[in-house]
Tab-separated table of C-alpha atoms and ligand atoms in Angstrom:
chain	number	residue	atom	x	y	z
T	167	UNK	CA	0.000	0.000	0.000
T	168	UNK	CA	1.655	3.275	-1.390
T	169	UNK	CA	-0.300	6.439	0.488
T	170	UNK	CA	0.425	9.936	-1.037
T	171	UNK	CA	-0.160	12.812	1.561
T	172	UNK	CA	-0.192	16.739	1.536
T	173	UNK	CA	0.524	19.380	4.009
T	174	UNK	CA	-0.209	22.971	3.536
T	175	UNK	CA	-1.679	24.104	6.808
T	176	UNK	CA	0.566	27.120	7.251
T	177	UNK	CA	3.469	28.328	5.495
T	178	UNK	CA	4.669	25.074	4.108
T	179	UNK	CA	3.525	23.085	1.060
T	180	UNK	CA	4.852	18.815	1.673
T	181	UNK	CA	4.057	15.649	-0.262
T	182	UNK	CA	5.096	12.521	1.636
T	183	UNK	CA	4.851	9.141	0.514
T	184	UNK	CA	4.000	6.226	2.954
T	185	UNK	CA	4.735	2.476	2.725
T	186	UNK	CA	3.217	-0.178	4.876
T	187	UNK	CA	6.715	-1.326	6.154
T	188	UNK	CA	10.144	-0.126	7.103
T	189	UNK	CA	11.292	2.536	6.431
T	190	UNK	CA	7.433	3.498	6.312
T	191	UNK	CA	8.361	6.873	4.312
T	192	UNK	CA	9.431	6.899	1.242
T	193	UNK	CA	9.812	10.625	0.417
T	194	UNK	CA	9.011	13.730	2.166
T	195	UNK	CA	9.759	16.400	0.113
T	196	UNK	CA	8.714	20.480	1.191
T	197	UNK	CA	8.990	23.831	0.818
T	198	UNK	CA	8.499	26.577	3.463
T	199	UNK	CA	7.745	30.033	2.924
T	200	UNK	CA	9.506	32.933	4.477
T	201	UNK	CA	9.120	36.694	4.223
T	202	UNK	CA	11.792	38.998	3.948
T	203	UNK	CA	10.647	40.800	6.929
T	204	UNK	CA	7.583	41.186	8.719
T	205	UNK	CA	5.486	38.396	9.911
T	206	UNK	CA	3.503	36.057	7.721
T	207	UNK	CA	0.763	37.147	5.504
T	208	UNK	CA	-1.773	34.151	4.843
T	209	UNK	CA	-2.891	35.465	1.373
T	210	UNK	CA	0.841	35.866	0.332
T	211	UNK	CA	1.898	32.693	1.920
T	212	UNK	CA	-1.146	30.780	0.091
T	213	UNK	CA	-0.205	31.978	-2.984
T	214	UNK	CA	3.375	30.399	-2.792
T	215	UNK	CA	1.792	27.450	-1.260
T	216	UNK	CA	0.246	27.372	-4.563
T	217	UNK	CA	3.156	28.193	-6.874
T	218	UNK	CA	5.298	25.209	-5.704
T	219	UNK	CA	2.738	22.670	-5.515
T	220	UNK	CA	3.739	21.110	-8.704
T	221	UNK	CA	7.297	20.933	-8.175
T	222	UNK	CA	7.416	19.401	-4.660
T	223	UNK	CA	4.705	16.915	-6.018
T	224	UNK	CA	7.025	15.892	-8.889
T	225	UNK	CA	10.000	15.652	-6.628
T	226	UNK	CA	8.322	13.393	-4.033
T	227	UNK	CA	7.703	11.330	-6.805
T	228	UNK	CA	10.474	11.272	-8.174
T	229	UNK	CA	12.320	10.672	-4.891
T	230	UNK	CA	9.903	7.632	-4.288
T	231	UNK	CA	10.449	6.102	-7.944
T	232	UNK	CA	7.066	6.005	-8.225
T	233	UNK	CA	4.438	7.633	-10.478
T	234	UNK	CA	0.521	8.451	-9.141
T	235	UNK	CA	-0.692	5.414	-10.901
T	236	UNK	CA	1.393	3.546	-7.867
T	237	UNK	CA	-0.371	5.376	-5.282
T	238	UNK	CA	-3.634	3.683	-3.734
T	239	UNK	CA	-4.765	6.898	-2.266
T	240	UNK	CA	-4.269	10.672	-1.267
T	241	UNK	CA	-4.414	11.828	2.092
T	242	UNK	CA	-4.829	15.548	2.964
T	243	UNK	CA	-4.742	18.352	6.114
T	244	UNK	CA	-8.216	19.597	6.000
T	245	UNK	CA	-7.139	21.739	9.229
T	246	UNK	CA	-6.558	22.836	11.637
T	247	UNK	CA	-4.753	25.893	9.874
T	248	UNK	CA	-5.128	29.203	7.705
T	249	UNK	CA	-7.932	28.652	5.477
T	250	UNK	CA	-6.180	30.173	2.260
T	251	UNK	CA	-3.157	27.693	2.783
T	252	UNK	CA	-5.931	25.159	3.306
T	253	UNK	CA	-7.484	25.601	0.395
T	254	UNK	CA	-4.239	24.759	-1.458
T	255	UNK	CA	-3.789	21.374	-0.472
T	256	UNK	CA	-7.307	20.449	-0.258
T	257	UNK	CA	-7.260	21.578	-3.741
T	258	UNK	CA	-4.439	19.447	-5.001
T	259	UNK	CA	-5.150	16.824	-3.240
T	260	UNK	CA	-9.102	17.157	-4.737
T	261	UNK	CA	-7.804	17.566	-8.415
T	262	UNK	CA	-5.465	14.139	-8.087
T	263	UNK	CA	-8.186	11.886	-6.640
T	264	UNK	CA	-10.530	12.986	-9.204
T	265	UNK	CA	-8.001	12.820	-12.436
T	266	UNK	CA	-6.469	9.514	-11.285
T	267	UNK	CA	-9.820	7.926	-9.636
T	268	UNK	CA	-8.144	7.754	-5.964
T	269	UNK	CA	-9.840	7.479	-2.583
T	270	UNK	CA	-9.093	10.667	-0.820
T	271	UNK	CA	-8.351	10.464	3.114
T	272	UNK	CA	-9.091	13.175	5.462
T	273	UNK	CA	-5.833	13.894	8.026
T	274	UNK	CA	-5.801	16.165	11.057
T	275	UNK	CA	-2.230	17.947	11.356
T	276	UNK	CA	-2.163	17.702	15.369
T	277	UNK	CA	-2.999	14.269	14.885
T	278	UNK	CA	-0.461	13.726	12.215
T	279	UNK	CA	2.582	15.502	14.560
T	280	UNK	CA	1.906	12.701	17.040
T	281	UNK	CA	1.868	9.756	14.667
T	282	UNK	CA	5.005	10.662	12.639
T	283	UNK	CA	5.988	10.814	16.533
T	284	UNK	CA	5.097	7.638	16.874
T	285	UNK	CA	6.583	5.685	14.338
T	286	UNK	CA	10.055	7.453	14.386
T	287	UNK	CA	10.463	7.240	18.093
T	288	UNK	CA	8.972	4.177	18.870
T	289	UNK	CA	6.757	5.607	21.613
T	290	UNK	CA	3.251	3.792	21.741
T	291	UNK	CA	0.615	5.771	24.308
T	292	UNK	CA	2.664	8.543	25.180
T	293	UNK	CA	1.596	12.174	26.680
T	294	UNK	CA	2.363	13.868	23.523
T	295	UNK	CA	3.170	17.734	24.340
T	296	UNK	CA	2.432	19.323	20.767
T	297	UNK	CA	4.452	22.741	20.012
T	298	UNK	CA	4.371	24.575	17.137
T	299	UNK	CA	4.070	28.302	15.902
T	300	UNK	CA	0.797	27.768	15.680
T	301	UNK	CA	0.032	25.451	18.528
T	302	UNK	CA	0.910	24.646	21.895
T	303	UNK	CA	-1.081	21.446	23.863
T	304	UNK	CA	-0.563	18.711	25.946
T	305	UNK	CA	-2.347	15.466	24.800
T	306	UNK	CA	-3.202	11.752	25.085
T	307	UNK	CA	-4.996	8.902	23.584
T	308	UNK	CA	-8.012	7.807	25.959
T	309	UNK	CA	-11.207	6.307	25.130
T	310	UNK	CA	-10.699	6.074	21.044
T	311	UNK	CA	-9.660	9.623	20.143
T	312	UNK	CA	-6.272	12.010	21.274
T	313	UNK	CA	-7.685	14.164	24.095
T	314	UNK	CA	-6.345	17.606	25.126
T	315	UNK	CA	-5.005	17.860	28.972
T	316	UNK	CA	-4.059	21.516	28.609
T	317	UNK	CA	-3.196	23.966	25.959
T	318	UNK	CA	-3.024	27.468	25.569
T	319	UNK	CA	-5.150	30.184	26.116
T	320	UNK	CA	-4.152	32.851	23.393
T	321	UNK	CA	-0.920	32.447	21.377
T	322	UNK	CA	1.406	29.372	20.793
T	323	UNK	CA	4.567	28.993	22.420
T	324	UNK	CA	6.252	29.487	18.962
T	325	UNK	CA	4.365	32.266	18.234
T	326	UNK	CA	5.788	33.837	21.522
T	327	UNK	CA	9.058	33.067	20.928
T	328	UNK	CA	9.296	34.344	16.613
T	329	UNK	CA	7.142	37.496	17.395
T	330	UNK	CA	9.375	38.645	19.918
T	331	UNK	CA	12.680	37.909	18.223
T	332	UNK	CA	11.050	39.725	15.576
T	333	UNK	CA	10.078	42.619	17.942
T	334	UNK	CA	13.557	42.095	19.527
T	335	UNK	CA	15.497	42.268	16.230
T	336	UNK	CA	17.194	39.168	16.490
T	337	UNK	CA	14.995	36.847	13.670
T	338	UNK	CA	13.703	36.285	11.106
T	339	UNK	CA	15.118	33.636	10.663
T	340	UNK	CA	13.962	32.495	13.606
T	341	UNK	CA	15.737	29.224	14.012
T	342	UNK	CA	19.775	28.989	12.658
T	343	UNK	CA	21.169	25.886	12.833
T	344	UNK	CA	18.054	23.709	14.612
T	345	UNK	CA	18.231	26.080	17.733
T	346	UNK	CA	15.885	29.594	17.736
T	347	UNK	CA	17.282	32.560	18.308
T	348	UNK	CA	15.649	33.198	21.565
T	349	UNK	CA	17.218	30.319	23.067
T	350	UNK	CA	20.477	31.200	21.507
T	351	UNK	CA	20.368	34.453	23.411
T	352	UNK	CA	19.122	33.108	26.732
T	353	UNK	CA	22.773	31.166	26.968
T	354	UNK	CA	24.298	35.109	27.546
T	355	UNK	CA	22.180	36.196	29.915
T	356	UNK	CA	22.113	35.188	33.782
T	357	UNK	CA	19.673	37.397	35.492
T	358	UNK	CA	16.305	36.756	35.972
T	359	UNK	CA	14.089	39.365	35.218
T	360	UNK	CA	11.433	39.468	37.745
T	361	UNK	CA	8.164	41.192	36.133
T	362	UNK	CA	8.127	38.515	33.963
T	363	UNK	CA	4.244	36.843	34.353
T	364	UNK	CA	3.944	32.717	34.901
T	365	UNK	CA	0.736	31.785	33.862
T	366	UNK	CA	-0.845	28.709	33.955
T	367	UNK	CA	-4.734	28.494	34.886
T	368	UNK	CA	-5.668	25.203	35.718
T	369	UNK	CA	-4.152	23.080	32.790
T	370	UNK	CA	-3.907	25.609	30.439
T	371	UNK	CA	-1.207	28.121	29.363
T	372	UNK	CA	-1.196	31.627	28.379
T	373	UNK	CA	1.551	33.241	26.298
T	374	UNK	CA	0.395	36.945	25.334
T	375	UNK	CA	1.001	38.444	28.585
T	376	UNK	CA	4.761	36.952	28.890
T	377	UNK	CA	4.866	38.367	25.395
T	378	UNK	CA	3.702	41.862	25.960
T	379	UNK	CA	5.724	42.214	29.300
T	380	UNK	CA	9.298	41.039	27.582
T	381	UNK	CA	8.547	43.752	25.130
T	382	UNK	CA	7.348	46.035	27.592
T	383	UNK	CA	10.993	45.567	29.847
T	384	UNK	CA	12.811	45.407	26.550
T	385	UNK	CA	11.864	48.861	26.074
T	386	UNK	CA	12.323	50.137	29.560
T	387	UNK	CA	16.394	49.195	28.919
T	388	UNK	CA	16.515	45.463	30.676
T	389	UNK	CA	19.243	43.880	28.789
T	390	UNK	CA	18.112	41.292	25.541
T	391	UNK	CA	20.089	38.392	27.103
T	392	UNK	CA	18.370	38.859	30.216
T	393	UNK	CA	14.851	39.271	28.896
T	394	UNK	CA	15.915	36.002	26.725
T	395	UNK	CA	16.797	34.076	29.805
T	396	UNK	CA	14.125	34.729	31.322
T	397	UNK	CA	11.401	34.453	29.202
T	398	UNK	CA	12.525	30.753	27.653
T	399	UNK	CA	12.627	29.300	31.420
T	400	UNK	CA	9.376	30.192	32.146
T	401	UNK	CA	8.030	29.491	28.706
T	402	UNK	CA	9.066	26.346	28.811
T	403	UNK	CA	8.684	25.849	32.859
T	404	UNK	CA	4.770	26.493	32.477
T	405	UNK	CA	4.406	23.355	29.525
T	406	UNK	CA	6.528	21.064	32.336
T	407	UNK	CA	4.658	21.634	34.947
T	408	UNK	CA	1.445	20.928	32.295
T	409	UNK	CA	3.342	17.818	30.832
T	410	UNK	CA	3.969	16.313	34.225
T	411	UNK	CA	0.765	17.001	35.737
T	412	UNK	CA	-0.735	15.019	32.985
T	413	UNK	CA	1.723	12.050	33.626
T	414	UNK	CA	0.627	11.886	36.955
T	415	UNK	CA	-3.344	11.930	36.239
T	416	UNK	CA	-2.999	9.403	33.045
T	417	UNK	CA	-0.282	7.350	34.591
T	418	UNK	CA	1.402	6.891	31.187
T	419	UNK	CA	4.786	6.296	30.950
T	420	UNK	CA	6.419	8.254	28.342
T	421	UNK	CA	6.726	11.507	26.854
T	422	UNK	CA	7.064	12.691	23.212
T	423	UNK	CA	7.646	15.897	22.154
T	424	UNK	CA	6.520	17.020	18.388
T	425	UNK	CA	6.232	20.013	16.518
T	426	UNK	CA	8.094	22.529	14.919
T	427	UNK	CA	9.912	23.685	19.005
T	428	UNK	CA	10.277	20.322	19.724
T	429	UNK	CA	14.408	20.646	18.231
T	430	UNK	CA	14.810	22.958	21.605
T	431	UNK	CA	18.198	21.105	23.159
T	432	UNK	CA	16.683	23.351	26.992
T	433	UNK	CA	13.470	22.548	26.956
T	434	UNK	CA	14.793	18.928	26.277
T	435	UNK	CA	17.095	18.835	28.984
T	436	UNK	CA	13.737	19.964	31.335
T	437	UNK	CA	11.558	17.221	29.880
T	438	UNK	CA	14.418	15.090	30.753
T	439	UNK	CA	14.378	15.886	34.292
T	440	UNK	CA	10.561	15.820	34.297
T	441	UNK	CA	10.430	12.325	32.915
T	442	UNK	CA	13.477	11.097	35.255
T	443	UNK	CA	10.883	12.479	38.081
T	444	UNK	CA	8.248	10.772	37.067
T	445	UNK	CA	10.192	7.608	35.659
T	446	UNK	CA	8.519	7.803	32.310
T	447	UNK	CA	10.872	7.616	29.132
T	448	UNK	CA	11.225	10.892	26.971
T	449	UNK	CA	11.091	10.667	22.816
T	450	UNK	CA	11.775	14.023	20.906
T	451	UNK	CA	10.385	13.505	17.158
T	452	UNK	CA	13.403	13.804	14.885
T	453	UNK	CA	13.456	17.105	12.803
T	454	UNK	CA	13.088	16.643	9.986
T	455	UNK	CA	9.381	15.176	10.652
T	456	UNK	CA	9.026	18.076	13.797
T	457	UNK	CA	8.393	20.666	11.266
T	458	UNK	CA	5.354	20.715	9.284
T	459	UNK	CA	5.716	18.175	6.545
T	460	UNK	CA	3.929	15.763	4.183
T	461	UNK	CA	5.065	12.541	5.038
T	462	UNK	CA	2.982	12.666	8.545
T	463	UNK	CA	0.074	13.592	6.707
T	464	UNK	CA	1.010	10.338	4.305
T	465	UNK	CA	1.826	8.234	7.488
T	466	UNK	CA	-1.550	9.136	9.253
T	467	UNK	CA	-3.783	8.508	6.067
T	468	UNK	CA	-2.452	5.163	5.507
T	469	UNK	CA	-3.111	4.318	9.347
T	470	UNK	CA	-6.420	5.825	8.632
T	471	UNK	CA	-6.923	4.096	5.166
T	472	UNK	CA	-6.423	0.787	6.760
T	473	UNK	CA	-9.255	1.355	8.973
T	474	UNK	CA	-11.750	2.604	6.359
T	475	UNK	CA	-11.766	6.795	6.430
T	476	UNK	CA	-12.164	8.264	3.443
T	477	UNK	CA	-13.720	11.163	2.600
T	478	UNK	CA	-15.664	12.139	-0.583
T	479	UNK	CA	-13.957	14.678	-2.711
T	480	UNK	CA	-17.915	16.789	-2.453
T	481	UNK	CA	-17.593	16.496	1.305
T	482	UNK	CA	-13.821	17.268	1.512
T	483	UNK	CA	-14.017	21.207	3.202
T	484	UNK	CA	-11.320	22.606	4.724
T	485	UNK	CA	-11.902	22.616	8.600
T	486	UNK	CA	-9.428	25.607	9.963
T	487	UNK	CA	-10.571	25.103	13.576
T	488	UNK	CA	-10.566	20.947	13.708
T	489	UNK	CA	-9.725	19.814	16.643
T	490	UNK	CA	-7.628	16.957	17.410
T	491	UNK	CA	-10.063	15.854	20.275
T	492	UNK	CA	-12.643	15.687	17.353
T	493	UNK	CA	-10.910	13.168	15.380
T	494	UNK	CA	-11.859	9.125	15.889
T	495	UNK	CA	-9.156	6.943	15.410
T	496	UNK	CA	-10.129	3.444	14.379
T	497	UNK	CA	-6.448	2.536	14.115
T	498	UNK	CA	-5.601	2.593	17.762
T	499	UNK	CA	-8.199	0.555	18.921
K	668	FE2	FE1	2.350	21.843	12.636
């Protein structure tokens, strides 16, 4: 079984190719775009979504010696996301099952992060802690779907960290060598800047006020590395203490991290401690499949195949606000 699957959710555009066996991906093949400056315009960022559709569907091809009369089927993110980037993949994805008569496969992106999690880390019921730029939640699989134990209230934690080292002057690009910018900095500074807000309400998290107060002593003259150093440990303090609060009400015994921040090397060495604490092994996706990308959306439609979703191409509308808590999954029964 040969399962074709495309990403566009955000600012990247990925066809992956999934096998039923090792090595389970065949090709995973993206581009991602970035703005000169600024932050990230959905219109503009759809419309180069769109212009290098073609060529990273050829490639992954290509790369998978195979041509789309190989494929069984074509999975797609219908959401969650920005609904012009949506609509690119959805439309691809709509054009190739009808042209080549293939089933078409419905794949939620959260739920796609933790599967390519899965099957590259050999984790098996984890507490998957999900951070992107776009998202930032603490899940796990109970009761035949992926359930949400705590997320955030207003922005993502990768949202936090970009629109500040934007703010701050030190991105884009955000992350150089695997490690962002913002972390890079926190390794000068050494004194913890106390206005700083901690927030966590119940499970949840909230971002925006760390945000607007880092900006806020930024401009009062507290020093970058400082502000840096501060801001990352409790950024990442607040999803521990989320993380391991959910270990200890689900009882499970590992942690994976996935998502575009999941490459962090100090929020690893955290969840390392947390997971020492609570004697529960700790799996970090690898990156290449933490950023957005088209082989999880591949991976997850083949899992989902197997168990009968499919979706017809009439019924196939983008869902920008899908939650993963919405999604059944037959294949983990
Ligand atoms: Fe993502």
């Amino acid at each position: 079984m040969r399962i074709l699957g495309i990403e566009s959710t955000a600012h990247t555009i990925g066809v992956g190719i999934a096998v039923e066996e090792a090595p389970y991906i065949v090709a995973n093949v993206k581009s991602t775009y970035i703005p000169e400056k600024g932050g990230i315009h959905p219109r503009e960022s759809s419309r180069y979504l769109a212009e290098k559709a073609p060529e990273v569907l050829r490639e992954a091809l290509k790369r998978a010696g195979l041509s789309m009369d190989d494929i069984d089927a074509v999975a797609v993110a219908l959401g969650p996301g920005l609904g012009p980037s949506l609509r690119v993949g959805a439309t691809l994805a709509r054009a190739l099952a009808i042209y080549y008569g293939k089933p078409l496969i419905p794949v939620n992106h959260a739920v796609a992060h933790i599967e390519i999690g899965l099957i590259t880390t050999g984790a098996r019921d984890p507490v998957a802690v999900y951070l992107s730029g776009g998202n930032t939640a603490v899940i796990a699989h109970h009761s035949r779907r992926y359930r949400v134990f705590g997320e955030t209230l207003d922005i993502a934690l990768g949202n936090l960290l970009d629109t500040f080292a934007r703010e701050a002057g030190l991105g884009p690009p955000y992350v150089v060598n695997g490690i962002h910018v913002v972390d890079r900095c926190a390794e000068k500074g050494s004194r913890f800047v106390s206005e700083l807000p901690y927030i966590v309400k119940g499970q949840d998290l909230s971002f925006a006020g760390l945000l607007t107060a880092s900006l806020r002593s930024l401009r009062r003259g507290a020093s970058l590395e400082d502000i840096c150093y501060t801001l990352r440990e409790i950024a990442y303090s607040m999803v521990v203490e989320v993380t391991e609060r959910c270990i200890s009400h689900t009882g499970k015994k590992e942690i994976l991290v996935v998502g575009g921040v999941a490459a962090s090397p100090y929020l690893r060495e955290k969840m390392e401690w947390a997971s020492k604490h609570h004697r529960a092994s700790l799996y970090v996706v690898p990156p290449e499949y933490a950023v957005d990308n088209g082989a999880m959306i591949a991976w997850t439609g083949l899992l989902a195949y197997r168990s009968g979703v499919r979706i017809a191409v009439e019924e196939s509308y983008i869902k920008p606000r899908w939650r993963v808590d919405e999604v059944d999954t037959p294949w983990r029964e």
